[in-house]
Short mmCIF file of C-alpha atoms in Angstrom, two decimals:
data_model
loop_
_atom_site.label_atom_id
_atom_site.label_comp_id
_atom_site.label_asym_id
_atom_site.label_seq_id
_atom_site.Cartn_x
_atom_site.Cartn_y
_atom_site.Cartn_z
CA MET A 1 -18.57 27.46 -30.09
CA THR A 2 -20.68 24.45 -29.39
CA ASN A 3 -23.61 24.32 -27.20
CA GLN A 4 -23.57 20.29 -26.90
CA PRO A 5 -23.11 19.58 -23.37
CA GLY A 6 -20.56 16.75 -23.78
CA THR A 7 -17.73 17.17 -21.55
CA ILE A 8 -17.98 20.30 -19.71
CA ILE A 9 -14.13 21.11 -20.19
CA ARG A 10 -14.86 23.28 -23.40
CA LEU A 11 -14.17 26.32 -25.05
CA LEU A 12 -16.33 29.66 -24.30
CA SER A 13 -14.34 31.61 -27.48
CA LYS A 14 -11.42 30.02 -28.75
CA VAL A 15 -9.49 30.01 -25.44
CA THR A 16 -9.14 26.81 -23.65
CA LEU A 17 -11.05 26.79 -20.22
CA ALA A 18 -10.73 23.78 -17.93
CA LEU A 19 -13.08 22.99 -15.27
CA ALA A 20 -11.39 23.58 -12.06
CA MET A 21 -9.99 20.44 -10.48
CA GLY A 22 -6.57 21.68 -9.54
CA LEU A 23 -4.28 20.46 -6.61
CA ALA A 24 -5.68 21.69 -3.39
CA LEU A 25 -2.15 22.55 -1.78
CA PHE A 26 -2.83 24.74 1.41
CA SER A 27 0.50 24.73 3.01
CA GLY A 28 2.05 27.55 4.78
CA GLY A 29 -0.05 30.14 3.43
CA ASN A 30 -0.65 30.55 -0.35
CA ALA A 31 0.15 27.73 -2.35
CA ILE A 32 -1.34 26.48 -5.99
CA ALA A 33 -5.14 26.36 -4.98
CA SER A 34 -8.02 28.60 -5.03
CA THR A 35 -9.14 28.49 -1.30
CA ASP A 36 -7.43 28.53 2.01
CA GLN A 37 -8.76 25.71 3.89
CA THR A 38 -6.36 23.66 5.91
CA PRO A 39 -6.92 20.32 7.95
CA SER A 40 -7.37 19.72 11.53
CA GLY A 41 -4.48 20.74 13.41
CA ARG A 42 -2.65 22.25 10.34
CA ALA A 43 -2.79 25.98 11.74
CA ALA A 44 0.83 26.89 13.21
CA PRO A 45 0.94 28.18 16.85
CA ASP A 46 1.02 31.93 17.38
CA HIS A 47 4.55 32.63 17.48
CA THR A 48 5.14 36.27 18.65
CA GLY A 49 8.92 35.95 18.10
CA GLU A 50 10.02 35.91 21.68
CA ILE A 51 13.66 34.52 21.73
CA SER A 52 12.98 32.35 24.61
CA ARG A 53 10.02 30.46 23.14
CA ILE A 54 11.92 29.86 19.74
CA LEU A 55 14.94 28.44 21.60
CA ALA A 56 12.24 26.34 23.66
CA ILE A 57 10.78 24.71 20.53
CA GLN A 58 14.05 24.12 19.05
CA ALA A 59 15.26 22.46 22.17
CA MET A 60 12.31 20.28 22.20
CA ALA A 61 12.56 19.60 18.27
CA ASP A 62 16.17 18.60 18.75
CA ALA A 63 15.19 16.26 21.22
CA GLY A 64 13.05 14.41 18.89
CA ASP A 65 9.42 15.85 19.76
CA ALA A 66 7.50 15.66 16.68
CA SER A 67 5.25 18.53 17.57
CA ALA A 68 8.04 20.86 17.96
CA GLN A 69 9.80 19.45 14.70
CA TYR A 70 6.51 20.06 12.79
CA THR A 71 6.12 23.49 14.44
CA LEU A 72 9.41 24.47 13.51
CA GLY A 73 9.13 23.24 10.10
CA VAL A 74 6.04 25.61 9.81
CA MET A 75 8.08 28.43 11.35
CA TYR A 76 10.71 28.03 8.40
CA GLU A 77 8.33 27.77 5.72
CA ARG A 78 6.71 30.87 6.71
CA GLY A 79 9.57 32.99 8.32
CA GLN A 80 8.02 33.26 11.71
CA GLY A 81 10.49 33.89 14.31
CA VAL A 82 13.21 32.58 12.25
CA SER A 83 14.43 33.50 8.77
CA LYS A 84 12.47 31.88 5.83
CA ASP A 85 14.38 28.90 4.76
CA GLU A 86 12.18 26.15 2.95
CA THR A 87 15.16 23.58 2.93
CA GLN A 88 15.05 23.74 6.58
CA ALA A 89 11.39 23.32 6.74
CA VAL A 90 11.51 20.12 4.59
CA SER A 91 14.05 18.92 6.77
CA TRP A 92 11.83 19.45 9.73
CA TYR A 93 8.96 18.21 8.46
CA GLN A 94 10.63 14.95 7.32
CA LYS A 95 11.62 14.39 10.91
CA ALA A 96 8.01 14.88 12.02
CA ALA A 97 6.63 12.89 9.24
CA ALA A 98 8.96 9.88 10.00
CA GLN A 99 7.17 9.72 13.40
CA GLY A 100 3.90 9.33 11.94
CA LEU A 101 2.60 13.14 12.57
CA ALA A 102 0.03 13.26 9.82
CA THR A 103 0.01 16.98 9.33
CA ALA A 104 3.77 16.98 9.03
CA GLN A 105 3.22 14.20 6.27
CA TYR A 106 0.80 16.22 4.63
CA ASN A 107 3.03 19.46 4.33
CA LEU A 108 6.03 17.21 3.22
CA ALA A 109 3.90 15.87 0.66
CA THR A 110 3.07 19.46 -0.43
CA MET A 111 6.75 20.50 -0.40
CA TYR A 112 7.50 17.33 -2.44
CA SER A 113 4.70 18.14 -5.05
CA LEU A 114 5.69 22.02 -5.48
CA GLY A 115 8.86 21.35 -5.51
CA HIS A 116 9.86 23.89 -2.53
CA GLY A 117 12.92 23.39 -0.34
CA THR A 118 13.34 20.03 -2.30
CA VAL A 119 13.81 18.94 -5.84
CA ARG A 120 10.25 18.39 -6.86
CA ASN A 121 9.05 14.66 -6.68
CA GLU A 122 5.48 13.71 -7.18
CA ILE A 123 6.20 9.75 -6.41
CA ALA A 124 7.13 11.05 -2.93
CA ALA A 125 4.37 13.46 -2.64
CA VAL A 126 1.92 10.63 -3.74
CA SER A 127 3.65 8.56 -0.86
CA TRP A 128 3.54 11.14 1.77
CA TYR A 129 -0.03 12.23 0.88
CA ARG A 130 -1.36 8.66 1.05
CA LYS A 131 0.09 8.35 4.83
CA ALA A 132 -1.80 11.61 5.75
CA ALA A 133 -4.90 10.34 3.79
CA ASP A 134 -4.99 7.49 5.80
CA GLN A 135 -5.00 9.26 9.16
CA GLY A 136 -8.09 11.07 8.13
CA ILE A 137 -6.42 14.47 6.50
CA ALA A 138 -9.11 15.82 4.31
CA ALA A 139 -6.83 18.12 2.24
CA ALA A 140 -4.59 14.98 1.77
CA GLN A 141 -7.26 12.89 0.73
CA ASN A 142 -8.19 15.31 -1.89
CA ASN A 143 -4.67 15.85 -3.24
CA LEU A 144 -4.13 12.33 -3.43
CA GLY A 145 -7.68 12.13 -5.47
CA THR A 146 -6.02 14.69 -7.85
CA MET A 147 -2.56 12.94 -8.17
CA TYR A 148 -4.59 9.51 -9.29
CA SER A 149 -7.16 11.94 -11.74
CA LYS A 150 -4.01 13.37 -13.17
CA GLY A 151 -1.75 10.49 -12.99
CA LEU A 152 0.90 12.55 -11.27
CA GLY A 153 3.47 10.20 -9.56
CA ILE A 154 1.19 7.19 -9.92
CA ALA A 155 -0.90 5.97 -12.90
CA ARG A 156 -4.09 7.43 -13.52
CA ASP A 157 -6.95 6.05 -11.92
CA ASP A 158 -10.42 7.80 -11.91
CA VAL A 159 -12.06 5.44 -9.85
CA GLN A 160 -9.51 6.05 -7.03
CA ALA A 161 -9.58 9.54 -7.65
CA VAL A 162 -13.33 9.53 -6.77
CA PHE A 163 -12.92 7.40 -3.92
CA TRP A 164 -10.09 10.04 -2.16
CA TYR A 165 -12.31 12.78 -3.19
CA ARG A 166 -15.53 11.30 -1.63
CA LYS A 167 -13.63 10.78 1.55
CA ALA A 168 -12.24 14.33 1.75
CA ALA A 169 -15.77 15.73 0.44
CA SER A 170 -17.62 13.68 3.62
CA GLN A 171 -15.58 15.99 5.81
CA GLY A 172 -17.02 18.87 4.19
CA LEU A 173 -13.53 19.87 2.19
CA ALA A 174 -14.99 22.66 -0.59
CA ALA A 175 -12.29 21.63 -2.94
CA ALA A 176 -13.11 17.84 -2.72
CA GLN A 177 -16.85 18.53 -2.93
CA GLY A 178 -15.84 20.32 -6.34
CA ASN A 179 -13.65 17.75 -7.53
CA ILE A 180 -16.24 15.19 -6.94
CA GLY A 181 -18.85 17.18 -8.83
CA THR A 182 -16.77 17.62 -11.74
CA MET A 183 -15.93 14.09 -11.98
CA TYR A 184 -19.52 13.35 -12.37
CA ALA A 185 -20.46 16.04 -14.48
CA ASP A 186 -17.51 14.53 -16.73
CA GLY A 187 -18.42 10.97 -15.99
CA ARG A 188 -14.74 10.21 -14.71
CA GLY A 189 -14.52 7.07 -12.24
CA VAL A 190 -18.46 7.19 -11.94
CA GLU A 191 -21.39 7.15 -14.18
CA LYS A 192 -21.93 10.57 -15.60
CA ASN A 193 -25.06 12.29 -13.63
CA LEU A 194 -25.16 15.96 -14.02
CA LYS A 195 -28.15 16.42 -11.04
CA THR A 196 -25.62 14.51 -8.70
CA ALA A 197 -22.57 16.96 -10.01
CA VAL A 198 -24.80 19.97 -9.41
CA GLN A 199 -25.49 19.06 -6.12
CA TRP A 200 -21.86 18.56 -5.17
CA LEU A 201 -20.78 21.90 -6.83
CA LEU A 202 -23.48 23.57 -4.77
CA LYS A 203 -22.09 22.51 -1.74
CA ALA A 204 -18.94 23.70 -2.53
CA ALA A 205 -20.01 26.91 -3.87
CA ASP A 206 -22.06 27.49 -0.59
CA GLN A 207 -18.65 27.38 1.20
CA GLY A 208 -17.31 30.34 -1.51
CA PHE A 209 -15.16 27.88 -3.42
CA ALA A 210 -14.34 29.84 -6.47
CA GLY A 211 -13.62 26.63 -8.47
CA ALA A 212 -17.22 25.37 -7.87
CA GLU A 213 -18.49 28.74 -8.86
CA ASN A 214 -16.96 28.53 -11.87
CA ASN A 215 -17.89 25.24 -13.22
CA LEU A 216 -21.55 26.02 -12.05
CA GLY A 217 -21.29 29.12 -14.65
CA VAL A 218 -19.89 26.78 -17.32
CA LEU A 219 -22.95 24.18 -16.51
CA SER A 220 -25.39 27.09 -16.32
CA ASN A 221 -24.34 28.33 -19.72
CA TYR A 222 -25.45 24.90 -21.81
CA SER A 223 -29.03 23.26 -21.47
CA ILE A 224 -27.89 20.47 -19.45
CA GLY A 225 -31.77 19.45 -18.26
CA VAL A 226 -30.86 20.43 -14.46
CA GLU A 227 -32.22 23.15 -12.73
CA LEU A 228 -29.43 25.31 -11.41
CA SER A 229 -30.27 27.84 -8.71
CA GLY A 230 -28.13 30.57 -7.28
CA GLY A 231 -27.64 32.77 -10.76
CA SER A 232 -27.09 33.06 -14.33
CA PRO A 233 -23.35 32.13 -15.91
CA ILE A 234 -22.37 35.57 -15.57
CA GLU A 235 -23.49 35.78 -12.02
CA TRP A 236 -21.61 32.75 -11.03
CA PHE A 237 -18.48 33.56 -12.93
CA ARG A 238 -18.59 37.07 -11.40
CA ARG A 239 -18.77 35.53 -7.93
CA ALA A 240 -15.37 33.24 -8.81
CA ALA A 241 -13.80 36.19 -10.79
CA SER A 242 -14.31 38.63 -7.91
CA LYS A 243 -12.17 36.25 -5.87
CA GLY A 244 -9.15 36.60 -8.04
CA TYR A 245 -9.93 32.96 -9.63
CA PRO A 246 -8.32 32.91 -13.47
CA PRO A 247 -10.60 30.73 -15.31
CA ALA A 248 -13.47 32.53 -14.26
CA GLN A 249 -12.15 35.80 -15.05
CA VAL A 250 -11.59 34.50 -18.58
CA ASN A 251 -14.92 32.89 -18.84
CA LEU A 252 -16.15 36.52 -17.82
CA GLY A 253 -13.83 37.84 -20.36
CA ASN A 254 -15.21 35.59 -22.84
CA LEU A 255 -19.15 36.46 -22.20
CA TYR A 256 -18.24 40.32 -22.59
CA LEU A 257 -16.26 39.19 -26.17
CA MET A 258 -19.23 37.72 -27.18
CA GLY A 259 -21.90 39.60 -25.88
CA SER A 260 -23.57 36.51 -24.36
CA GLY A 261 -25.83 37.48 -21.54
CA VAL A 262 -24.13 40.90 -21.14
CA PRO A 263 -23.70 43.79 -23.84
CA GLN A 264 -20.50 43.02 -26.01
CA ASP A 265 -17.75 44.98 -24.72
CA ASP A 266 -14.17 44.54 -25.72
CA THR A 267 -12.90 46.67 -23.19
CA GLN A 268 -14.51 44.39 -20.39
CA ALA A 269 -13.21 41.49 -21.99
CA ILE A 270 -9.71 42.98 -22.00
CA PHE A 271 -10.12 43.72 -18.47
CA TRP A 272 -10.89 40.53 -17.28
CA TYR A 273 -8.08 38.56 -19.68
CA ARG A 274 -5.45 40.89 -18.09
CA LYS A 275 -6.63 40.10 -14.61
CA ALA A 276 -6.21 36.32 -15.17
CA ALA A 277 -3.02 37.13 -17.48
CA GLU A 278 -1.14 38.77 -15.05
CA GLN A 279 -1.64 35.88 -12.60
CA GLY A 280 0.23 33.64 -15.28
CA PHE A 281 -2.67 31.89 -16.35
CA ALA A 282 -2.01 30.59 -20.12
CA PRO A 283 -5.30 30.83 -21.63
CA ALA A 284 -5.63 34.03 -20.46
CA GLN A 285 -2.27 35.14 -21.97
CA VAL A 286 -3.44 33.67 -25.33
CA ALA A 287 -6.65 35.59 -25.20
CA LEU A 288 -4.98 38.73 -24.45
CA GLY A 289 -2.53 38.08 -27.06
CA ASN A 290 -5.15 37.48 -29.60
CA MET A 291 -6.93 41.10 -28.65
CA TYR A 292 -3.77 42.87 -29.18
CA ALA A 293 -3.13 40.96 -32.69
CA LEU A 294 -6.44 41.93 -33.75
CA GLY A 295 -6.94 45.28 -32.17
CA ARG A 296 -9.80 44.40 -30.38
CA GLY A 297 -10.67 46.57 -27.37
CA VAL A 298 -6.89 48.23 -27.59
CA ARG A 299 -4.89 49.34 -30.30
CA LYS A 300 -3.38 47.07 -32.65
CA ASP A 301 0.01 45.85 -31.43
CA GLY A 302 2.11 43.00 -32.84
CA VAL A 303 4.75 43.28 -30.03
CA GLN A 304 2.55 43.13 -27.29
CA ALA A 305 0.51 40.13 -28.85
CA ALA A 306 3.97 38.28 -29.27
CA ILE A 307 4.71 39.05 -25.64
CA TRP A 308 1.63 37.53 -24.26
CA TYR A 309 1.72 34.53 -26.72
CA ARG A 310 5.58 33.88 -25.69
CA LYS A 311 4.41 34.01 -21.78
CA ALA A 312 1.74 31.34 -22.76
CA SER A 313 4.01 29.22 -24.72
CA LYS A 314 6.39 29.01 -21.92
CA GLN A 315 3.84 27.04 -20.05
CA ASN A 316 2.91 24.58 -23.04
CA SER A 317 -0.09 26.29 -23.66
CA VAL A 318 -2.55 26.18 -26.43
CA VAL A 319 -1.53 28.01 -29.75
CA PRO A 320 -2.81 31.46 -30.58
CA ALA A 321 -6.51 31.32 -32.13
CA ASP A 322 -6.77 32.97 -35.73
CA THR A 323 -9.76 35.25 -34.16
CA PRO A 324 -10.53 35.70 -30.26
#
């Protein structure tokens, strides 16, 4: 392990732990992000299931009312008052989005990005995120930034990523604040500035954003020449891990594995690796496989090690390490 600051996407043991900058998709409840923020107007009406009300919404949607079409799409996506049907949700979102309804454009982009109710299409996702972002939907601005930062459906462009993250962050979206902080920390799209990075990450952490808490833990684990308030690495990781955030759970496991800031404890390392691994987080699956392969914190078991390595390999993860 190296203690040079360098890029802050680094190893805490021999398990790859990236800083959080994933897509912040918040459509229809649980998507693939670590917060539950929604843009203005995103929440669905309180459908109580009355047949007459559902029929009225259906009639309005059939007559071309964009708000009703959007609402019907949310109902189908969530299974509220109707049988859950993501294909129908996409169909209704498309109708409302075509009429320029920003929230429908955002939801449609999310469905394309995830491949829910339709074939995954990142190019279409970018197109619809842009339409919603141009209308000021903060989550769409953030997600468009991530499409640029990762080169998903569009050529990678870190400057454009920062541009869109900044727009969303200025509206107070925690995910965007965390993302722009990460860009400053790594010097992507902007001149590297750890002080500015910490300022943005703290803004997101103040809103309870687990990704930012995790990243502050990574930064505080190194001597970066910037004062960090709010706690030690173990405290930052524990905050994020308690929210179920897999990278922080693995980071916490790594600290226990190495006895860094806490008493060395293989059992605790296993505990946190397993929590993240069971959520499908590939680096945790590799770490857990390593523990079984070497008999650290558990009885040595090559079969269990192979099971976890196989799960990780299906996600094109890193190869198993020689030692955890």
